[in-house]
Amino acid sequence: MELDVRRVALVTPYTVSVTRALEAYVARAGVTVTGRAYMGLTRHIWKVTNREVVDMARQGVRGRAGAADALFLSCTNLPTYDVIPQLEAELRIPVISADQVTMWAVLRRLGTRAVGPYQALIDASARSGTVRPGQAPAVPPGRAARGPVPGGRARREAAGRLDMTALGFLYPGHSAEDDYPRIEQLLSSDIRLDLVHTDVGEDAHRVDALRQMGTPERLAAGLEQLRLSGAEAVVWACTSGSFAHGWEGAHEQVRGLARAAGMPASSTSFGFVHALREIEVRRVAVGATYPDDVAGLFAGFLRAGGAEVTRVRGAGIVTAAEVGAWGEREVFALARSADTPDAEALLLPGTALHTVAHIPALEKELGKPVLTANQVTAWEALRLTDRRVNAPQLGALFTREPVVQV
């Protein structure tokens, strides 16, 4: 009713019998299914990738140009949010997904509305970019009529507006990734953090395992999903998986990542180096959860970047899983044991360590800037996209001028 749709192309992950039952259901509402694509799955639907969703969508409308008023992506277990803008630009019809329409219905019931860029269901201006049978195609702001959909900053500049900055992160495994939604909440409302998990391999703070974790093949596996999200820069969100390659090796790692991604790239290790230059600090103390030999490699990396390391304190933790279980007490104990009076800043490497909630209190107690892995990773992505944000709750690093006030 909202979009006045009477003919849809249907995409589901279900079996043919379930798909047919869904067709019968929408038919009772007066909607005709003009095309369909289904995967025949009965479980593990959440494992379907963005790329597979896009391919199914194309199959659902293939050979039926102009036949459907909209495309419907069924099943709330399908990952769909990040592909809606791309599909609407490519197919030039509204794209409705189960998760999207569920949220829309709840908000409608509450008497309010959401706003989403280039989504026809929740952004009326985006409907000018969809095509109905017999109409000439129009293109949503910032979208190309032909060829690939421009991403990131190029898309925003083409639109003549800076409506959203999408930052991409490749994060190994599952430990402290919930730091990133917290960071996103503390940043400007026009900044989105998109995180894709990469395969860890062996979870061990050993040099050989750390180097394997950051191989080009492992990093490349997550890039397609970030491209579909519209990310305009990507950061390898792993300190040890970058500095373990050494100064030159870490440079080659991010050069390869940038070539594969087709966008600016960096890593957490370089984020620390660049952040130190940003706050004009040279002498640092390091509190690392790693074994001493790995912590020493990080100190060497910092020295190669021009820093003077006054102390390195290693906690001897072997796995990221154990680090991810640390709480406030352990974080503060590590910081206190690592700090020295002559250090101008304290560094806590390791993106598996939950730190974002503790930065203001740490800086207050120690009386100096505190740089942590997930914090500098987000800051590095912003640096790559030429964004500055004033967010004091993220520490001294996020209070530099000139700023965009949150």
Coordinates of C-alpha atoms in Angstrom, one line a residue:
M1 CA 0.0 0.0 0.0
E2 CA 2.8 2.4 0.9
L3 CA 4.5 2.0 -2.5
D4 CA 1.3 1.1 -4.5
V5 CA 2.9 -2.2 -5.7
R6 CA 0.9 -4.8 -7.5
R7 CA 3.6 -7.0 -9.2
V8 CA 6.7 -8.2 -7.4
A9 CA 9.7 -10.3 -8.2
L10 CA 10.2 -12.7 -5.2
V11 CA 13.6 -13.8 -3.8
T12 CA 13.7 -16.4 -0.9
P13 CA 16.3 -18.7 0.6
Y14 CA 13.5 -21.3 1.1
T15 CA 12.6 -24.6 -0.6
V16 CA 10.3 -24.5 -3.6
S17 CA 7.3 -25.6 -1.5
V18 CA 7.8 -22.8 1.0
T19 CA 8.3 -20.3 -1.8
R20 CA 5.1 -21.3 -3.5
A21 CA 3.2 -21.0 -0.1
L22 CA 4.6 -17.4 0.2
E23 CA 3.4 -16.7 -3.4
A24 CA -0.1 -17.8 -2.5
Y25 CA 0.0 -15.6 0.6
V26 CA 0.9 -12.4 -1.3
A27 CA -1.6 -13.3 -4.0
R28 CA -4.4 -13.1 -1.4
A29 CA -3.3 -9.5 -0.9
G30 CA -3.8 -8.8 -4.6
V31 CA -0.1 -9.0 -5.5
T32 CA 1.1 -11.0 -8.5
V33 CA 4.6 -12.6 -8.5
T34 CA 6.2 -12.0 -11.9
G35 CA 9.5 -13.8 -11.2
R36 CA 11.2 -15.8 -8.5
A37 CA 14.5 -17.1 -7.3
Y38 CA 15.0 -19.4 -4.3
M39 CA 17.9 -21.4 -2.8
G40 CA 16.2 -24.4 -1.4
L41 CA 17.7 -24.0 2.1
T42 CA 16.1 -25.4 5.3
R43 CA 18.8 -24.1 7.8
H44 CA 21.8 -21.9 8.1
I45 CA 20.1 -19.2 6.1
W46 CA 22.1 -16.6 8.1
K47 CA 25.3 -17.8 6.3
V48 CA 24.1 -16.6 3.0
T49 CA 26.4 -13.8 1.8
N50 CA 25.5 -10.3 0.4
R51 CA 26.9 -11.4 -3.0
E52 CA 24.5 -14.4 -3.0
V53 CA 21.6 -12.2 -2.2
V54 CA 22.5 -9.8 -5.1
D55 CA 22.9 -12.7 -7.5
M56 CA 19.5 -14.1 -6.5
A57 CA 17.9 -10.7 -6.9
R58 CA 19.2 -10.4 -10.4
Q59 CA 17.9 -13.9 -11.2
G60 CA 14.5 -13.0 -9.8
V61 CA 14.0 -10.2 -12.3
R62 CA 16.1 -11.6 -15.2
G63 CA 14.4 -11.5 -18.6
R64 CA 11.4 -9.7 -17.1
A65 CA 12.4 -6.0 -17.4
G66 CA 9.5 -3.8 -16.6
A67 CA 7.4 -6.7 -15.4
A68 CA 7.8 -6.1 -11.6
D69 CA 6.9 -3.0 -9.7
A70 CA 9.2 -4.0 -6.8
L71 CA 11.6 -6.8 -5.6
F72 CA 10.8 -8.5 -2.4
L73 CA 13.7 -10.2 -0.4
S74 CA 12.0 -12.6 2.0
C75 CA 13.3 -14.0 5.3
T76 CA 14.6 -12.0 8.3
N77 CA 17.6 -14.2 8.4
L78 CA 18.9 -12.9 5.1
P79 CA 21.5 -10.1 5.2
T80 CA 19.9 -7.5 3.1
Y81 CA 20.2 -4.0 4.6
D82 CA 23.5 -3.1 2.9
V83 CA 22.5 -4.3 -0.6
I84 CA 19.2 -2.4 -0.8
P85 CA 20.7 0.9 -2.2
Q86 CA 22.8 -1.0 -4.7
L87 CA 19.9 -3.1 -6.0
E88 CA 17.5 -0.2 -6.2
A89 CA 20.1 1.8 -8.3
E90 CA 20.8 -1.2 -10.5
L91 CA 17.3 -2.6 -11.0
R92 CA 15.5 0.8 -10.8
I93 CA 12.6 -0.6 -8.8
P94 CA 11.9 -0.4 -5.1
V95 CA 13.6 -3.2 -3.1
I96 CA 11.8 -4.4 0.0
S97 CA 13.4 -6.8 2.5
A98 CA 11.9 -8.7 5.4
D99 CA 14.0 -7.0 8.1
Q100 CA 13.5 -3.6 6.6
V101 CA 9.7 -3.9 6.3
T102 CA 9.5 -5.3 9.8
M103 CA 11.2 -2.2 11.3
W104 CA 9.1 0.0 9.0
A105 CA 5.9 -1.6 10.3
V106 CA 6.9 -1.2 13.9
L107 CA 7.7 2.5 13.4
R108 CA 4.5 3.0 11.4
R109 CA 2.5 1.4 14.3
L110 CA 4.2 4.0 16.6
G111 CA 3.2 6.8 14.4
T112 CA 6.7 7.7 13.3
R113 CA 8.9 7.1 10.3
A114 CA 12.5 6.2 9.6
V115 CA 14.8 7.8 7.0
G116 CA 17.2 5.7 5.0
P117 CA 19.4 6.8 2.2
Y118 CA 18.2 5.6 -1.2
Q119 CA 15.7 3.1 0.2
A120 CA 12.4 3.7 -1.6
L121 CA 10.3 2.3 1.3
I122 CA 11.6 4.8 3.9
D123 CA 13.0 7.6 1.8
A124 CA 10.4 9.2 -0.4
S125 CA 13.1 11.1 -2.4
A126 CA 14.6 7.8 -3.4
R127 CA 11.4 6.8 -5.3
S128 CA 12.3 9.3 -8.0
G129 CA 15.1 6.8 -8.9
T130 CA 12.8 3.8 -9.4
V131 CA 11.1 2.9 -12.7
R132 CA 7.6 1.8 -13.3
P133 CA 6.5 0.1 -16.5
G134 CA 6.2 2.7 -19.3
Q135 CA 8.2 5.3 -17.5
A136 CA 11.7 6.6 -18.4
P137 CA 14.3 5.6 -15.8
A138 CA 15.4 8.2 -13.3
V139 CA 18.4 7.8 -11.1
P140 CA 18.7 8.5 -7.3
P141 CA 21.1 11.2 -6.3
G142 CA 24.6 10.1 -6.5
R143 CA 23.9 7.0 -8.5
A144 CA 25.2 6.3 -12.0
A145 CA 22.7 5.5 -14.7
R146 CA 25.0 2.9 -16.2
G147 CA 28.0 1.0 -15.0
P148 CA 29.0 0.2 -11.5
V149 CA 27.4 2.0 -8.6
P150 CA 29.9 4.6 -7.3
G151 CA 30.9 3.9 -3.7
G152 CA 32.0 5.9 -0.7
R153 CA 33.2 9.5 -1.1
A154 CA 32.9 9.4 -4.9
R155 CA 29.1 8.7 -4.5
R156 CA 28.7 11.5 -1.9
E157 CA 30.6 14.0 -4.0
A158 CA 28.7 13.1 -7.1
A159 CA 25.5 13.8 -5.3
G160 CA 26.8 17.2 -4.3
R161 CA 26.3 16.4 -0.6
L162 CA 28.2 14.7 2.2
D163 CA 25.3 12.6 3.5
M164 CA 27.1 9.6 5.0
T165 CA 30.6 8.4 5.6
A166 CA 30.8 4.6 5.5
L167 CA 33.9 3.1 7.2
G168 CA 34.9 -0.5 6.6
F169 CA 36.7 -2.8 9.0
L170 CA 38.0 -6.3 8.6
Y171 CA 38.0 -7.8 12.1
P172 CA 39.5 -11.1 12.9
G173 CA 37.2 -13.5 14.7
H174 CA 35.0 -12.5 17.6
S175 CA 36.4 -10.9 20.8
A176 CA 35.7 -7.1 21.3
E177 CA 33.9 -6.3 18.1
D178 CA 31.1 -4.7 20.2
D179 CA 33.5 -1.8 20.8
Y180 CA 32.5 -0.7 17.3
P181 CA 28.8 -0.1 17.7
R182 CA 29.7 1.9 20.9
I183 CA 32.2 4.0 18.8
E184 CA 29.5 4.6 16.2
Q185 CA 27.1 5.9 18.8
L186 CA 29.7 8.3 20.0
L187 CA 30.5 9.6 16.6
S188 CA 28.5 11.9 14.3
S189 CA 25.2 10.5 13.1
D190 CA 26.3 10.7 9.5
I191 CA 29.1 8.1 10.1
R192 CA 28.5 4.4 9.8
L193 CA 30.9 1.6 10.8
D194 CA 30.6 -1.6 8.8
L195 CA 32.5 -4.5 10.3
V196 CA 33.2 -7.8 8.5
H197 CA 34.7 -10.8 10.4
T198 CA 37.6 -12.6 8.9
D199 CA 38.9 -16.1 9.5
V200 CA 41.4 -16.2 12.4
G201 CA 42.9 -19.6 11.6
E202 CA 44.7 -20.6 14.8
D203 CA 43.9 -18.3 17.7
A204 CA 47.5 -17.9 19.1
H205 CA 49.7 -14.9 19.8
R206 CA 52.6 -16.6 18.0
V207 CA 54.4 -14.8 15.2
D208 CA 53.8 -17.6 12.7
A209 CA 50.0 -17.7 13.5
L210 CA 49.7 -13.9 13.5
R211 CA 51.3 -13.7 10.1
Q212 CA 48.9 -16.3 8.7
M213 CA 45.9 -14.5 10.1
G214 CA 46.7 -11.4 7.9
T215 CA 47.4 -13.2 4.6
P216 CA 46.0 -11.5 1.5
E217 CA 43.6 -14.4 0.9
R218 CA 42.0 -14.1 4.3
L219 CA 41.7 -10.3 4.1
A220 CA 40.3 -10.5 0.5
A221 CA 37.5 -12.8 1.6
G222 CA 35.7 -10.1 3.4
L223 CA 36.2 -7.3 0.9
E224 CA 33.1 -7.9 -1.3
Q225 CA 30.8 -7.5 1.6
L226 CA 32.4 -4.1 2.5
R227 CA 32.2 -2.9 -1.1
L228 CA 28.5 -3.7 -1.2
S229 CA 28.0 -1.7 2.0
G230 CA 29.4 1.4 0.3
A231 CA 32.5 1.7 2.4
E232 CA 34.9 4.3 1.2
A233 CA 38.0 3.1 3.2
V234 CA 39.0 -0.1 4.9
V235 CA 41.1 -0.8 7.9
W236 CA 42.5 -4.2 8.9
A237 CA 41.4 -4.1 12.5
C238 CA 44.2 -6.2 14.0
T239 CA 47.3 -4.8 15.7
S240 CA 49.3 -8.1 16.0
G241 CA 48.2 -9.3 12.6
S242 CA 49.9 -6.3 11.0
F243 CA 53.0 -5.4 13.0
A244 CA 54.0 -9.1 13.1
H245 CA 55.0 -8.6 9.4
G246 CA 57.5 -5.9 10.4
W247 CA 57.5 -2.3 9.2
E248 CA 58.0 -3.0 5.5
G249 CA 55.8 -6.1 5.5
A250 CA 53.0 -4.2 7.1
H251 CA 53.3 -1.6 4.4
E252 CA 53.1 -4.3 1.8
Q253 CA 50.1 -5.8 3.5
V254 CA 48.0 -2.6 3.4
R255 CA 49.2 -1.8 -0.2
G256 CA 47.8 -5.2 -1.2
L257 CA 44.6 -4.6 0.7
A258 CA 44.1 -1.3 -1.0
R259 CA 44.7 -2.8 -4.5
A260 CA 42.2 -5.6 -3.7
A261 CA 39.6 -3.3 -2.2
G262 CA 39.9 -0.5 -4.7
M263 CA 39.8 2.0 -1.9
P264 CA 42.2 3.6 0.7
A265 CA 43.4 1.0 3.2
S266 CA 45.4 0.9 6.4
S267 CA 45.8 -1.2 9.6
T268 CA 45.6 -0.8 13.3
S269 CA 49.4 -0.7 13.7
F270 CA 49.7 2.2 11.4
G271 CA 46.7 3.8 13.1
F272 CA 48.8 3.9 16.3
V273 CA 51.7 5.5 14.5
H274 CA 49.5 8.1 12.8
A275 CA 47.6 8.8 16.0
L276 CA 50.8 9.6 17.9
R277 CA 51.7 12.1 15.2
E278 CA 48.2 13.6 15.4
I279 CA 48.5 14.3 19.2
E280 CA 52.2 15.3 18.8
V281 CA 53.5 12.6 21.2
R282 CA 56.8 10.8 20.9
R283 CA 57.5 9.0 24.2
V284 CA 55.0 6.2 25.0
A285 CA 54.5 3.3 27.4
V286 CA 52.9 0.1 26.1
G287 CA 50.6 -2.2 28.0
A288 CA 50.1 -5.3 25.8
T289 CA 48.1 -8.4 26.5
Y290 CA 50.6 -10.4 24.4
P291 CA 53.5 -12.5 25.4
D292 CA 56.7 -10.6 25.9
D293 CA 58.2 -11.5 22.5
V294 CA 55.1 -10.3 20.6
A295 CA 54.8 -7.2 22.7
G296 CA 58.5 -6.5 21.8
L297 CA 57.7 -6.6 18.1
F298 CA 55.0 -4.0 18.6
A299 CA 57.5 -1.7 20.4
G300 CA 59.9 -2.2 17.5
F301 CA 57.2 -1.2 15.1
L302 CA 56.5 2.0 17.0
R303 CA 60.2 2.8 17.1
A304 CA 60.4 2.3 13.3
G305 CA 57.6 4.9 13.1
G306 CA 59.5 7.4 15.1
A307 CA 58.3 6.8 18.7
E308 CA 60.4 6.3 21.8
V309 CA 59.1 3.5 24.0
T310 CA 59.7 4.0 27.7
R311 CA 58.3 0.7 28.9
V312 CA 56.7 -2.4 27.4
R313 CA 54.6 -4.5 29.8
G314 CA 53.3 -7.9 28.4
A315 CA 50.5 -9.8 30.1
G316 CA 51.5 -13.1 28.5
I317 CA 48.0 -13.9 27.1
V318 CA 48.2 -16.5 24.3
T319 CA 44.7 -16.2 22.7
A320 CA 42.4 -13.4 21.7
A321 CA 39.5 -15.3 23.2
E322 CA 41.0 -14.9 26.6
V323 CA 41.7 -11.3 26.0
G324 CA 38.1 -10.7 25.0
A325 CA 37.0 -11.9 28.4
W326 CA 38.9 -9.2 30.2
G327 CA 36.9 -6.6 32.1
E328 CA 37.6 -3.1 33.6
R329 CA 39.7 -4.4 36.5
E330 CA 42.2 -6.2 34.2
V331 CA 42.4 -3.3 31.8
F332 CA 43.2 -0.8 34.5
A333 CA 45.7 -3.1 36.1
L334 CA 47.6 -3.5 32.8
A335 CA 47.5 0.3 32.2
R336 CA 48.9 1.1 35.7
S337 CA 51.6 -1.5 35.5
A338 CA 52.8 -0.3 32.0
D339 CA 52.7 3.5 32.6
T340 CA 55.9 5.5 33.3
P341 CA 56.2 9.1 34.6
D342 CA 58.1 10.2 31.5
A343 CA 55.7 8.6 29.0
E344 CA 53.5 11.2 27.2
A345 CA 50.9 8.7 26.3
L346 CA 49.9 5.1 27.1
L347 CA 49.2 2.6 24.4
L348 CA 47.0 -0.5 24.8
P349 CA 47.3 -2.6 21.6
G350 CA 45.0 -5.5 20.7
T351 CA 41.6 -5.2 19.1
A352 CA 40.5 -8.2 21.1
L353 CA 40.6 -6.0 24.3
H354 CA 37.4 -4.1 25.4
T355 CA 38.7 -0.6 26.0
V356 CA 36.4 2.0 24.5
A357 CA 34.1 2.4 27.5
H358 CA 37.2 3.0 29.8
I359 CA 39.2 5.6 27.8
P360 CA 37.9 8.7 29.7
A361 CA 38.5 7.2 33.1
L362 CA 41.9 5.9 32.1
E363 CA 43.0 9.3 30.8
K364 CA 41.7 11.0 34.0
E365 CA 43.6 8.6 36.3
L366 CA 46.9 8.6 34.3
G367 CA 46.7 12.2 33.4
K368 CA 47.7 11.6 29.8
P369 CA 46.3 10.5 26.5
V370 CA 45.4 6.8 26.2
L371 CA 45.4 5.2 22.8
T372 CA 43.7 1.8 22.4
A373 CA 43.4 -0.5 19.4
N374 CA 39.8 -0.2 18.5
Q375 CA 39.8 3.5 19.2
V376 CA 42.7 4.2 16.8
T377 CA 41.3 1.8 14.2
A378 CA 38.2 3.9 13.9
W379 CA 40.2 7.1 14.0
E380 CA 42.4 5.8 11.2
A381 CA 39.4 5.0 9.0
L382 CA 38.2 8.6 9.5
R383 CA 41.6 9.9 8.6
L384 CA 41.5 7.9 5.4
T385 CA 38.2 9.6 4.5
D386 CA 39.3 13.1 5.5
R387 CA 36.8 13.3 8.4
R388 CA 37.5 14.8 11.8
V389 CA 35.1 14.4 14.6
N390 CA 35.1 15.9 18.1
A391 CA 34.0 13.1 20.4
P392 CA 35.6 13.6 23.9
Q393 CA 34.2 10.4 25.2
L394 CA 36.6 8.6 22.8
G395 CA 39.6 10.3 24.4
A396 CA 42.1 13.1 23.6
L397 CA 42.7 11.7 20.1
F398 CA 39.1 12.8 19.2
T399 CA 39.5 16.4 20.5
R400 CA 41.9 17.8 17.9
E401 CA 41.1 20.8 15.8
P402 CA 39.6 21.5 13.3
V403 CA 36.6 19.4 14.2
V404 CA 33.0 18.6 13.4
Q405 CA 31.2 18.9 16.7
V406 CA 29.0 15.9 17.8

